[in-house]
Amino acid sequence: MISALILSLSVSVLTMIFSFFPQVEVLPTIANVNLDTVIVGGVASVYRLADLFWYITNVIQGFFFIMGYYAIKFTFKFLAGLFQGIGGGAIN
Amino acid sequence: MNPYPQVVHIFTIPVIVLLVASLLLPVSIARADINLPSTSASSDSSYISGTATSHLAQPLGTGYTGTITSASFSYNVTVAGGKHDAYMSLVEFDDLTDYNNALSGSLDGAIASYSIGAGSYIDTTTGDQVFSATPSITVNPSYYYILLVSIQTNDFYSGSEIDFTVYGTEAVLLPDACTDNYPIGATHTGCGVLGTLGITLVGIGDVSLPPDDTSTRIDNVDPIDGQEIATSSLPYTFAVDGYINEDDYEEGARIMIKIDRNTDQQAQGALLGWNSAFGNRTYLPLDASGAFDVSTSSDAITANLDFPMDRVGLYRARWEIQVPGFSLFGFALNYSTEQSLNTRFTIGTSTPLDKIQLDQEEYLENIIGSIEGDPLEQCNFNFFDSAFDFRLGSDLLGCIGGMLHWFFVLPPGVLENTVVQLKEGFLTRVPWGYFTRIVTAVQDGAAGTLPTIHADIPIGGGEDISIEFDIDDMVGGAATITDSFVSPDGDTLREIVEPIIQLIVGLLVLMFIWKDIMRSV
């Protein structure tokens, strides 16, 4: 109950604070380039290619798998560095 | 120079043989079709809709003989984009009690579950879809059967954002995330809605469908619970559909919509709770028994709900199916409520205070709903009682454990709600909102057309040759050609080659990771 209360109140307060910040509905236009249109169009083209050539999906899946590996690897490296800092160089 | 030529030779030949065999194998296997009487159960106009994952079950009963050799069902995807998976399976029971329990939501008594077919990475485009499979499942005439259909989004493409509609005739919902069995037409967020399946089975006789659900009920309302209505959408059309049973129906039956405003005192900066004094009602007549689908016109809602609906804030709505109770000279003196439903909605962009109030109300409801029994029940003891026991498992430890659980264990749904609130109130704001927008664009993206390239090539004399490359047409044509390759056995090129490509990609990924690990060590 306490954990739920803390969690709920934290999110509510966080939400209230950030309610003063603008809400992002679309990406901005920079140097006459509408980034939102570019992203949406690019994603649509990738999906279209994936529809037409299904094997692209296998390659993209492999790519994301490797990205996941790197995410885990860098998390470990970051934590190792953190503990190294806390331990005064005890972990090399 | 290769120091191990024999080793390479030994491994190369089997690999080539395996690759060639894997290409030829699907072609060379002959399929034995068994011709049995074919029956079908066609769908009616009702439908169900669900999000993310939905499991539907069609009770088939018993007394079937033969072998199922073909099965299909139709459905409709209402939001384009991404891919989805579809599954169809047959669950077998040897006991009527277990079969009936399954209809109530528990498949524990099943003695076997046969996969009829599974389709992965099905293109999700708006419109009707048909899933078909050619299994070979022999049924036992003394056993009971339930047909399960499952549709779920493919996480890689679209997370959990695909909405779909399945057509059919009678179905019992067995959602994986829900423990309850819902009556036909009932709505449960995240678990799908009961409806009907259009199922065609070949090779299995006497498919009997259970009777239609004729219970009086409210199926869907608009606005749905939790909906946020933009002020630009006002005046809003309220709608409700459902069914009123012939026995329940009386002339003069009606739908009542009662709306209360929560934050009428918002301007003064105070929240006074639901203020029924500002609540108002409108009535929509039901002209006959049976299915109904009624809505307010803009005029009706402004005329009958005579308070302005343009105030930003929280509202709650109560929906009731009412029938006349006691009539005098044709005038109903009172009404009785057959079915009712409570929902909430927001007009305009809610304020932070609205959000906090709504969050806390939902949070308290969750807390109340999650407490099973009194956590202090075991704390009713006396230290000075001679029967008091300090040992493990005693009331004291039970009391402490209960209190710890009550204080620190999150009630079901709180974490999920928190994530949703965090996403809506925090992750969509500057600066995180830019990243969220990119993620949303990728998740919700739908296949479009590839761009067309236009080129003007000067040929001298001030003249140009204009060339236009329709990449979508060119690439689409190439894809059509590759998709048209079908083996004599009916397998497409994709069905034959995809496992090999997945194997190669998988091996390459593993090799890449292995090399990286070895380099780091």
mmCIF file of N, CA and C in Angstrom, chain B residues 2-107:
data_model
loop_
_atom_site.group_PDB
_atom_site.id
_atom_site.type_symbol
_atom_site.label_atom_id
_atom_site.label_comp_id
_atom_site.label_asym_id
_atom_site.label_seq_id
_atom_site.Cartn_x
_atom_site.Cartn_y
_atom_site.Cartn_z
ATOM 1 N N ASN B 2 45.355 -24.456 -46.938
ATOM 2 C CA ASN B 2 44.497 -25.004 -45.890
ATOM 3 C C ASN B 2 45.143 -26.223 -45.265
ATOM 4 N N PRO B 3 45.447 -26.176 -43.968
ATOM 5 C CA PRO B 3 46.120 -27.319 -43.336
ATOM 6 C C PRO B 3 45.150 -28.486 -43.098
ATOM 7 N N TYR B 4 43.821 -28.252 -43.188
ATOM 8 C CA TYR B 4 42.855 -29.329 -42.887
ATOM 9 C C TYR B 4 41.890 -29.533 -44.061
ATOM 10 N N PRO B 5 42.413 -29.874 -45.248
ATOM 11 C CA PRO B 5 41.531 -29.982 -46.417
ATOM 12 C C PRO B 5 40.495 -31.084 -46.251
ATOM 13 N N GLN B 6 40.859 -32.191 -45.590
ATOM 14 C CA GLN B 6 39.898 -33.293 -45.460
ATOM 15 C C GLN B 6 38.726 -32.897 -44.564
ATOM 16 N N VAL B 7 39.045 -32.155 -43.518
ATOM 17 C CA VAL B 7 38.003 -31.743 -42.577
ATOM 18 C C VAL B 7 36.983 -30.859 -43.288
ATOM 19 N N VAL B 8 37.479 -29.893 -44.054
ATOM 20 C CA VAL B 8 36.583 -29.000 -44.788
ATOM 21 C C VAL B 8 35.722 -29.810 -45.745
ATOM 22 N N HIS B 9 36.374 -30.777 -46.410
ATOM 23 C CA HIS B 9 35.655 -31.589 -47.381
ATOM 24 C C HIS B 9 34.553 -32.402 -46.708
ATOM 25 N N ILE B 10 34.857 -32.948 -45.558
ATOM 26 C CA ILE B 10 33.900 -33.800 -44.845
ATOM 27 C C ILE B 10 32.672 -33.006 -44.426
ATOM 28 N N PHE B 11 32.909 -31.754 -44.011
ATOM 29 C CA PHE B 11 31.775 -30.959 -43.520
ATOM 30 C C PHE B 11 31.016 -30.272 -44.650
ATOM 31 N N THR B 12 31.730 -29.965 -45.733
ATOM 32 C CA THR B 12 31.096 -29.217 -46.812
ATOM 33 C C THR B 12 30.029 -30.047 -47.514
ATOM 34 N N ILE B 13 30.348 -31.302 -47.801
ATOM 35 C CA ILE B 13 29.413 -32.141 -48.572
ATOM 36 C C ILE B 13 28.087 -32.346 -47.833
ATOM 37 N N PRO B 14 28.109 -32.724 -46.534
ATOM 38 C CA PRO B 14 26.806 -32.873 -45.858
ATOM 39 C C PRO B 14 26.002 -31.585 -45.792
ATOM 40 N N VAL B 15 26.719 -30.452 -45.644
ATOM 41 C CA VAL B 15 25.989 -29.176 -45.570
ATOM 42 C C VAL B 15 25.273 -28.910 -46.881
ATOM 43 N N ILE B 16 25.971 -29.140 -48.009
ATOM 44 C CA ILE B 16 25.345 -28.919 -49.319
ATOM 45 C C ILE B 16 24.175 -29.880 -49.509
ATOM 46 N N VAL B 17 24.401 -31.143 -49.110
ATOM 47 C CA VAL B 17 23.334 -32.137 -49.254
ATOM 48 C C VAL B 17 22.110 -31.736 -48.438
ATOM 49 N N LEU B 18 22.367 -31.269 -47.217
ATOM 50 C CA LEU B 18 21.246 -30.864 -46.352
ATOM 51 C C LEU B 18 20.489 -29.682 -46.937
ATOM 52 N N LEU B 19 21.251 -28.705 -47.475
ATOM 53 C CA LEU B 19 20.601 -27.529 -48.055
ATOM 54 C C LEU B 19 19.723 -27.919 -49.234
ATOM 55 N N VAL B 20 20.285 -28.773 -50.121
ATOM 56 C CA VAL B 20 19.522 -29.196 -51.297
ATOM 57 C C VAL B 20 18.303 -29.998 -50.850
ATOM 58 N N ALA B 21 18.505 -30.876 -49.853
ATOM 59 C CA ALA B 21 17.399 -31.709 -49.384
ATOM 60 C C ALA B 21 16.299 -30.865 -48.771
ATOM 61 N N SER B 22 16.716 -29.813 -48.028
ATOM 62 C CA SER B 22 15.702 -28.973 -47.394
ATOM 63 C C SER B 22 14.888 -28.217 -48.422
ATOM 64 N N LEU B 23 15.498 -27.941 -49.584
ATOM 65 C CA LEU B 23 14.760 -27.279 -50.651
ATOM 66 C C LEU B 23 13.789 -28.224 -51.343
ATOM 67 N N LEU B 24 14.212 -29.493 -51.479
ATOM 68 C CA LEU B 24 13.408 -30.442 -52.240
ATOM 69 C C LEU B 24 12.357 -31.137 -51.393
ATOM 70 N N LEU B 25 12.634 -31.265 -50.101
ATOM 71 C CA LEU B 25 11.764 -32.067 -49.240
ATOM 72 C C LEU B 25 10.304 -31.634 -49.264
ATOM 73 N N PRO B 26 10.033 -30.324 -49.140
ATOM 74 C CA PRO B 26 8.616 -29.940 -49.116
ATOM 75 C C PRO B 26 7.909 -30.254 -50.427
ATOM 76 N N VAL B 27 8.683 -30.342 -51.496
ATOM 77 C CA VAL B 27 8.085 -30.577 -52.797
ATOM 78 C C VAL B 27 7.725 -32.044 -52.956
ATOM 79 N N SER B 28 8.550 -32.923 -52.367
ATOM 80 C CA SER B 28 8.414 -34.337 -52.687
ATOM 81 C C SER B 28 7.408 -35.056 -51.802
ATOM 82 N N ILE B 29 6.996 -34.441 -50.670
ATOM 83 C CA ILE B 29 6.072 -35.127 -49.779
ATOM 84 C C ILE B 29 4.652 -35.032 -50.334
ATOM 85 N N ALA B 30 4.039 -36.153 -50.555
ATOM 86 C CA ALA B 30 2.673 -36.152 -51.076
ATOM 87 C C ALA B 30 1.696 -36.044 -49.912
ATOM 88 N N ARG B 31 0.603 -35.322 -50.106
ATOM 89 C CA ARG B 31 -0.357 -35.157 -49.032
ATOM 90 C C ARG B 31 -1.550 -36.092 -49.273
ATOM 91 N N ALA B 32 -1.954 -36.769 -48.216
ATOM 92 C CA ALA B 32 -3.077 -37.693 -48.340
ATOM 93 C C ALA B 32 -4.341 -37.004 -47.882
ATOM 94 N N ASP B 33 -5.175 -36.625 -48.822
ATOM 95 C CA ASP B 33 -6.441 -35.986 -48.477
ATOM 96 C C ASP B 33 -7.497 -37.038 -48.180
ATOM 97 N N ILE B 34 -8.263 -36.798 -47.183
ATOM 98 C CA ILE B 34 -9.359 -37.701 -46.854
ATOM 99 C C ILE B 34 -10.655 -36.958 -47.107
ATOM 100 N N ASN B 35 -11.462 -37.483 -47.942
ATOM 101 C CA ASN B 35 -12.710 -36.809 -48.280
ATOM 102 C C ASN B 35 -13.798 -37.195 -47.291
ATOM 103 N N LEU B 36 -14.225 -36.249 -46.535
ATOM 104 C CA LEU B 36 -15.289 -36.475 -45.569
ATOM 105 C C LEU B 36 -16.368 -35.438 -45.814
ATOM 106 N N PRO B 37 -17.558 -35.685 -45.293
ATOM 107 C CA PRO B 37 -18.621 -34.689 -45.501
ATOM 108 C C PRO B 37 -18.184 -33.326 -44.995
ATOM 109 N N SER B 38 -18.499 -32.330 -45.704
ATOM 110 C CA SER B 38 -18.059 -30.997 -45.333
ATOM 111 C C SER B 38 -19.236 -30.174 -44.827
ATOM 112 N N THR B 39 -19.029 -29.513 -43.726
ATOM 113 C CA THR B 39 -20.077 -28.652 -43.189
ATOM 114 C C THR B 39 -19.472 -27.302 -42.883
ATOM 115 N N SER B 40 -20.304 -26.350 -42.772
ATOM 116 C CA SER B 40 -19.766 -25.033 -42.449
ATOM 117 C C SER B 40 -20.730 -24.295 -41.544
ATOM 118 N N ALA B 41 -20.184 -23.424 -40.781
ATOM 119 C CA ALA B 41 -20.981 -22.551 -39.928
ATOM 120 C C ALA B 41 -20.709 -21.133 -40.363
ATOM 121 N N SER B 42 -21.661 -20.535 -40.982
ATOM 122 C CA SER B 42 -21.405 -19.210 -41.523
ATOM 123 C C SER B 42 -21.611 -18.159 -40.453
ATOM 124 N N SER B 43 -21.021 -17.022 -40.694
ATOM 125 C CA SER B 43 -21.078 -15.964 -39.694
ATOM 126 C C SER B 43 -22.316 -15.101 -39.877
ATOM 127 N N ASP B 44 -22.690 -14.436 -38.825
ATOM 128 C CA ASP B 44 -23.735 -13.433 -38.975
ATOM 129 C C ASP B 44 -23.079 -12.064 -38.943
ATOM 130 N N SER B 45 -23.870 -11.030 -38.768
ATOM 131 C CA SER B 45 -23.308 -9.694 -38.923
ATOM 132 C C SER B 45 -22.626 -9.188 -37.666
ATOM 133 N N SER B 46 -22.761 -9.910 -36.579
ATOM 134 C CA SER B 46 -22.119 -9.404 -35.371
ATOM 135 C C SER B 46 -20.619 -9.669 -35.443
ATOM 136 N N TYR B 47 -19.906 -9.004 -34.616
ATOM 137 C CA TYR B 47 -18.455 -9.117 -34.693
ATOM 138 C C TYR B 47 -17.867 -8.836 -33.331
ATOM 139 N N ILE B 48 -16.612 -9.152 -33.218
ATOM 140 C CA ILE B 48 -15.911 -8.815 -31.993
ATOM 141 C C ILE B 48 -14.704 -7.982 -32.352
ATOM 142 N N SER B 49 -14.187 -7.283 -31.417
ATOM 143 C CA SER B 49 -12.948 -6.568 -31.642
ATOM 144 C C SER B 49 -12.072 -6.730 -30.427
ATOM 145 N N GLY B 50 -10.800 -6.732 -30.654
ATOM 146 C CA GLY B 50 -9.884 -6.905 -29.543
ATOM 147 C C GLY B 50 -8.588 -6.194 -29.844
ATOM 148 N N THR B 51 -7.732 -6.126 -28.863
ATOM 149 C CA THR B 51 -6.462 -5.447 -29.023
ATOM 150 C C THR B 51 -5.364 -6.365 -28.554
ATOM 151 N N ALA B 52 -4.283 -6.316 -29.259
ATOM 152 C CA ALA B 52 -3.076 -7.049 -28.903
ATOM 153 C C ALA B 52 -3.260 -8.560 -29.071
ATOM 154 N N THR B 53 -3.859 -9.200 -28.124
ATOM 155 C CA THR B 53 -4.024 -10.636 -28.209
ATOM 156 C C THR B 53 -5.453 -10.981 -27.826
ATOM 157 N N SER B 54 -6.051 -11.842 -28.606
ATOM 158 C CA SER B 54 -7.395 -12.253 -28.253
ATOM 159 C C SER B 54 -7.540 -13.726 -28.557
ATOM 160 N N HIS B 55 -8.094 -14.433 -27.614
ATOM 161 C CA HIS B 55 -8.344 -15.850 -27.802
ATOM 162 C C HIS B 55 -9.853 -16.054 -27.835
ATOM 163 N N LEU B 56 -10.293 -16.762 -28.795
ATOM 164 C CA LEU B 56 -11.709 -17.028 -28.903
ATOM 165 C C LEU B 56 -11.904 -18.528 -28.985
ATOM 166 N N ALA B 57 -12.972 -18.989 -28.412
ATOM 167 C CA ALA B 57 -13.202 -20.422 -28.404
ATOM 168 C C ALA B 57 -14.585 -20.737 -28.934
ATOM 169 N N GLN B 58 -14.645 -21.717 -29.782
ATOM 170 C CA GLN B 58 -15.918 -22.167 -30.321
ATOM 171 C C GLN B 58 -16.207 -23.552 -29.761
ATOM 172 N N PRO B 59 -17.193 -23.695 -28.871
ATOM 173 C CA PRO B 59 -17.511 -25.032 -28.366
ATOM 174 C C PRO B 59 -18.136 -25.866 -29.472
ATOM 175 N N LEU B 60 -17.610 -27.050 -29.689
ATOM 176 C CA LEU B 60 -18.105 -27.896 -30.779
ATOM 177 C C LEU B 60 -18.957 -29.048 -30.275
ATOM 178 N N GLY B 61 -18.841 -29.388 -28.988
ATOM 179 C CA GLY B 61 -19.631 -30.498 -28.479
ATOM 180 C C GLY B 61 -18.970 -31.836 -28.762
ATOM 181 N N THR B 62 -19.777 -32.855 -28.989
ATOM 182 C CA THR B 62 -19.236 -34.209 -29.130
ATOM 183 C C THR B 62 -19.935 -34.931 -30.286
ATOM 184 N N GLY B 63 -19.479 -36.146 -30.525
ATOM 185 C CA GLY B 63 -20.117 -36.986 -31.536
ATOM 186 C C GLY B 63 -19.505 -36.871 -32.916
ATOM 187 N N TYR B 64 -18.326 -36.319 -33.016
ATOM 188 C CA TYR B 64 -17.706 -36.152 -34.327
ATOM 189 C C TYR B 64 -16.897 -37.387 -34.701
ATOM 190 N N THR B 65 -16.897 -37.672 -35.968
ATOM 191 C CA THR B 65 -16.079 -38.772 -36.469
ATOM 192 C C THR B 65 -15.261 -38.276 -37.644
ATOM 193 N N GLY B 66 -14.195 -38.997 -37.919
ATOM 194 C CA GLY B 66 -13.401 -38.686 -39.094
ATOM 195 C C GLY B 66 -12.160 -37.876 -38.763
ATOM 196 N N THR B 67 -11.672 -37.166 -39.761
ATOM 197 C CA THR B 67 -10.435 -36.415 -39.628
ATOM 198 C C THR B 67 -10.644 -35.007 -40.162
ATOM 199 N N ILE B 68 -10.180 -34.033 -39.403
ATOM 200 C CA ILE B 68 -10.269 -32.640 -39.855
ATOM 201 C C ILE B 68 -9.150 -32.411 -40.865
ATOM 202 N N THR B 69 -9.515 -32.026 -42.044
ATOM 203 C CA THR B 69 -8.500 -31.820 -43.076
ATOM 204 C C THR B 69 -8.430 -30.384 -43.553
ATOM 205 N N SER B 70 -9.378 -29.576 -43.151
ATOM 206 C CA SER B 70 -9.334 -28.188 -43.591
ATOM 207 C C SER B 70 -10.085 -27.327 -42.587
ATOM 208 N N ALA B 71 -9.560 -26.167 -42.313
ATOM 209 C CA ALA B 71 -10.218 -25.261 -41.368
ATOM 210 C C ALA B 71 -9.882 -23.835 -41.744
ATOM 211 N N SER B 72 -10.827 -22.956 -41.539
ATOM 212 C CA SER B 72 -10.554 -21.556 -41.838
ATOM 213 C C SER B 72 -11.462 -20.667 -41.006
ATOM 214 N N PHE B 73 -11.056 -19.457 -40.838
ATOM 215 C CA PHE B 73 -11.937 -18.460 -40.241
ATOM 216 C C PHE B 73 -11.609 -17.105 -40.837
ATOM 217 N N SER B 74 -12.593 -16.233 -40.821
ATOM 218 C CA SER B 74 -12.395 -14.915 -41.415
ATOM 219 C C SER B 74 -12.384 -13.854 -40.327
ATOM 220 N N TYR B 75 -11.636 -12.838 -40.572
ATOM 221 C CA TYR B 75 -11.602 -11.737 -39.619
ATOM 222 C C TYR B 75 -11.234 -10.463 -40.367
ATOM 223 N N ASN B 76 -11.297 -9.381 -39.646
ATOM 224 C CA ASN B 76 -11.095 -8.095 -40.290
ATOM 225 C C ASN B 76 -10.174 -7.252 -39.432
ATOM 226 N N VAL B 77 -9.145 -6.733 -40.035
ATOM 227 C CA VAL B 77 -8.219 -5.865 -39.312
ATOM 228 C C VAL B 77 -8.652 -4.429 -39.521
ATOM 229 N N THR B 78 -8.861 -3.740 -38.430
ATOM 230 C CA THR B 78 -9.422 -2.404 -38.547
ATOM 231 C C THR B 78 -8.365 -1.301 -38.531
ATOM 232 N N VAL B 79 -7.173 -1.619 -38.116
ATOM 233 C CA VAL B 79 -6.107 -0.618 -38.137
ATOM 234 C C VAL B 79 -4.957 -1.180 -38.949
ATOM 235 N N ALA B 80 -4.560 -0.457 -39.977
ATOM 236 C CA ALA B 80 -3.526 -0.965 -40.862
ATOM 237 C C ALA B 80 -2.154 -0.822 -40.223
ATOM 238 N N GLY B 81 -1.231 -1.578 -40.705
ATOM 239 C CA GLY B 81 0.144 -1.433 -40.269
ATOM 240 C C GLY B 81 0.642 -2.637 -39.530
ATOM 241 N N GLY B 82 1.881 -3.014 -39.823
ATOM 242 C CA GLY B 82 2.512 -4.080 -39.079
ATOM 243 C C GLY B 82 2.082 -5.465 -39.529
ATOM 244 N N LYS B 83 2.399 -6.424 -38.712
ATOM 245 C CA LYS B 83 2.086 -7.823 -39.010
ATOM 246 C C LYS B 83 1.404 -8.427 -37.787
ATOM 247 N N HIS B 84 0.803 -9.572 -38.003
ATOM 248 C CA HIS B 84 0.235 -10.255 -36.861
ATOM 249 C C HIS B 84 0.319 -11.760 -37.084
ATOM 250 N N ASP B 85 0.097 -12.496 -36.018
ATOM 251 C CA ASP B 85 0.119 -13.945 -36.078
ATOM 252 C C ASP B 85 -1.294 -14.456 -35.827
ATOM 253 N N ALA B 86 -1.601 -15.588 -36.413
ATOM 254 C CA ALA B 86 -2.912 -16.206 -36.191
ATOM 255 C C ALA B 86 -2.716 -17.694 -35.904
ATOM 256 N N TYR B 87 -3.490 -18.194 -34.985
ATOM 257 C CA TYR B 87 -3.376 -19.590 -34.601
ATOM 258 C C TYR B 87 -4.764 -20.213 -34.519
ATOM 259 N N MET B 88 -4.812 -21.500 -34.736
ATOM 260 C CA MET B 88 -6.064 -22.222 -34.620
ATOM 261 C C MET B 88 -5.735 -23.590 -34.031
ATOM 262 N N SER B 89 -6.436 -23.975 -33.003
ATOM 263 C CA SER B 89 -6.144 -25.263 -32.394
ATOM 264 C C SER B 89 -7.427 -25.905 -31.886
ATOM 265 N N LEU B 90 -7.349 -27.208 -31.648
ATOM 266 C CA LEU B 90 -8.492 -27.990 -31.202
ATOM 267 C C LEU B 90 -8.147 -28.597 -29.844
ATOM 268 N N VAL B 91 -8.990 -28.336 -28.856
ATOM 269 C CA VAL B 91 -8.753 -28.857 -27.507
ATOM 270 C C VAL B 91 -9.728 -30.000 -27.262
ATOM 271 N N GLU B 92 -9.198 -31.084 -26.704
ATOM 272 C CA GLU B 92 -9.977 -32.325 -26.576
ATOM 273 C C GLU B 92 -10.246 -32.642 -25.106
ATOM 274 N N PHE B 93 -11.462 -33.064 -24.803
ATOM 275 C CA PHE B 93 -11.856 -33.430 -23.438
ATOM 276 C C PHE B 93 -12.513 -34.811 -23.492
ATOM 277 N N ASP B 94 -12.238 -35.613 -22.485
ATOM 278 C CA ASP B 94 -12.912 -36.912 -22.433
ATOM 279 C C ASP B 94 -14.011 -36.924 -21.378
ATOM 280 N N ASP B 95 -14.257 -35.768 -20.766
ATOM 281 C CA ASP B 95 -15.218 -35.699 -19.681
ATOM 282 C C ASP B 95 -16.095 -34.465 -19.861
ATOM 283 N N LEU B 96 -17.406 -34.651 -19.723
ATOM 284 C CA LEU B 96 -18.341 -33.546 -19.941
ATOM 285 C C LEU B 96 -18.131 -32.432 -18.920
ATOM 286 N N THR B 97 -17.802 -32.808 -17.686
ATOM 287 C CA THR B 97 -17.586 -31.795 -16.641
ATOM 288 C C THR B 97 -16.399 -30.905 -17.006
ATOM 289 N N ASP B 98 -15.309 -31.520 -17.454
ATOM 290 C CA ASP B 98 -14.138 -30.733 -17.850
ATOM 291 C C ASP B 98 -14.470 -29.830 -19.030
ATOM 292 N N TYR B 99 -15.264 -30.363 -19.941
ATOM 293 C CA TYR B 99 -15.669 -29.575 -21.121
ATOM 294 C C TYR B 99 -16.479 -28.358 -20.687
ATOM 295 N N ASN B 100 -17.419 -28.584 -19.767
ATOM 296 C CA ASN B 100 -18.236 -27.463 -19.286
ATOM 297 C C ASN B 100 -17.393 -26.468 -18.502
ATOM 298 N N ASN B 101 -16.423 -26.975 -17.733
ATOM 299 C CA ASN B 101 -15.516 -26.070 -17.018
ATOM 300 C C ASN B 101 -14.734 -25.212 -18.001
ATOM 301 N N ALA B 102 -14.350 -25.830 -19.119
ATOM 302 C CA ALA B 102 -13.594 -25.082 -20.129
ATOM 303 C C ALA B 102 -14.428 -23.942 -20.686
ATOM 304 N N LEU B 103 -15.715 -24.180 -20.822
ATOM 305 C CA LEU B 103 -16.584 -23.117 -21.327
ATOM 306 C C LEU B 103 -16.686 -21.977 -20.327
ATOM 307 N N SER B 104 -16.342 -22.271 -19.078
ATOM 308 C CA SER B 104 -16.342 -21.224 -18.056
ATOM 309 C C SER B 104 -14.971 -20.590 -17.908
ATOM 310 N N GLY B 105 -14.006 -21.015 -18.691
ATOM 311 C CA GLY B 105 -12.728 -20.330 -18.685
ATOM 312 C C GLY B 105 -11.533 -21.155 -18.291
ATOM 313 N N SER B 106 -11.703 -22.417 -17.876
ATOM 314 C CA SER B 106 -10.551 -23.205 -17.438
ATOM 315 C C SER B 106 -10.329 -24.375 -18.383
ATOM 316 N N LEU B 107 -9.125 -24.443 -18.933
ATOM 317 C CA LEU B 107 -8.805 -25.534 -19.849
ATOM 318 C C LEU B 107 -8.025 -26.635 -19.150
#
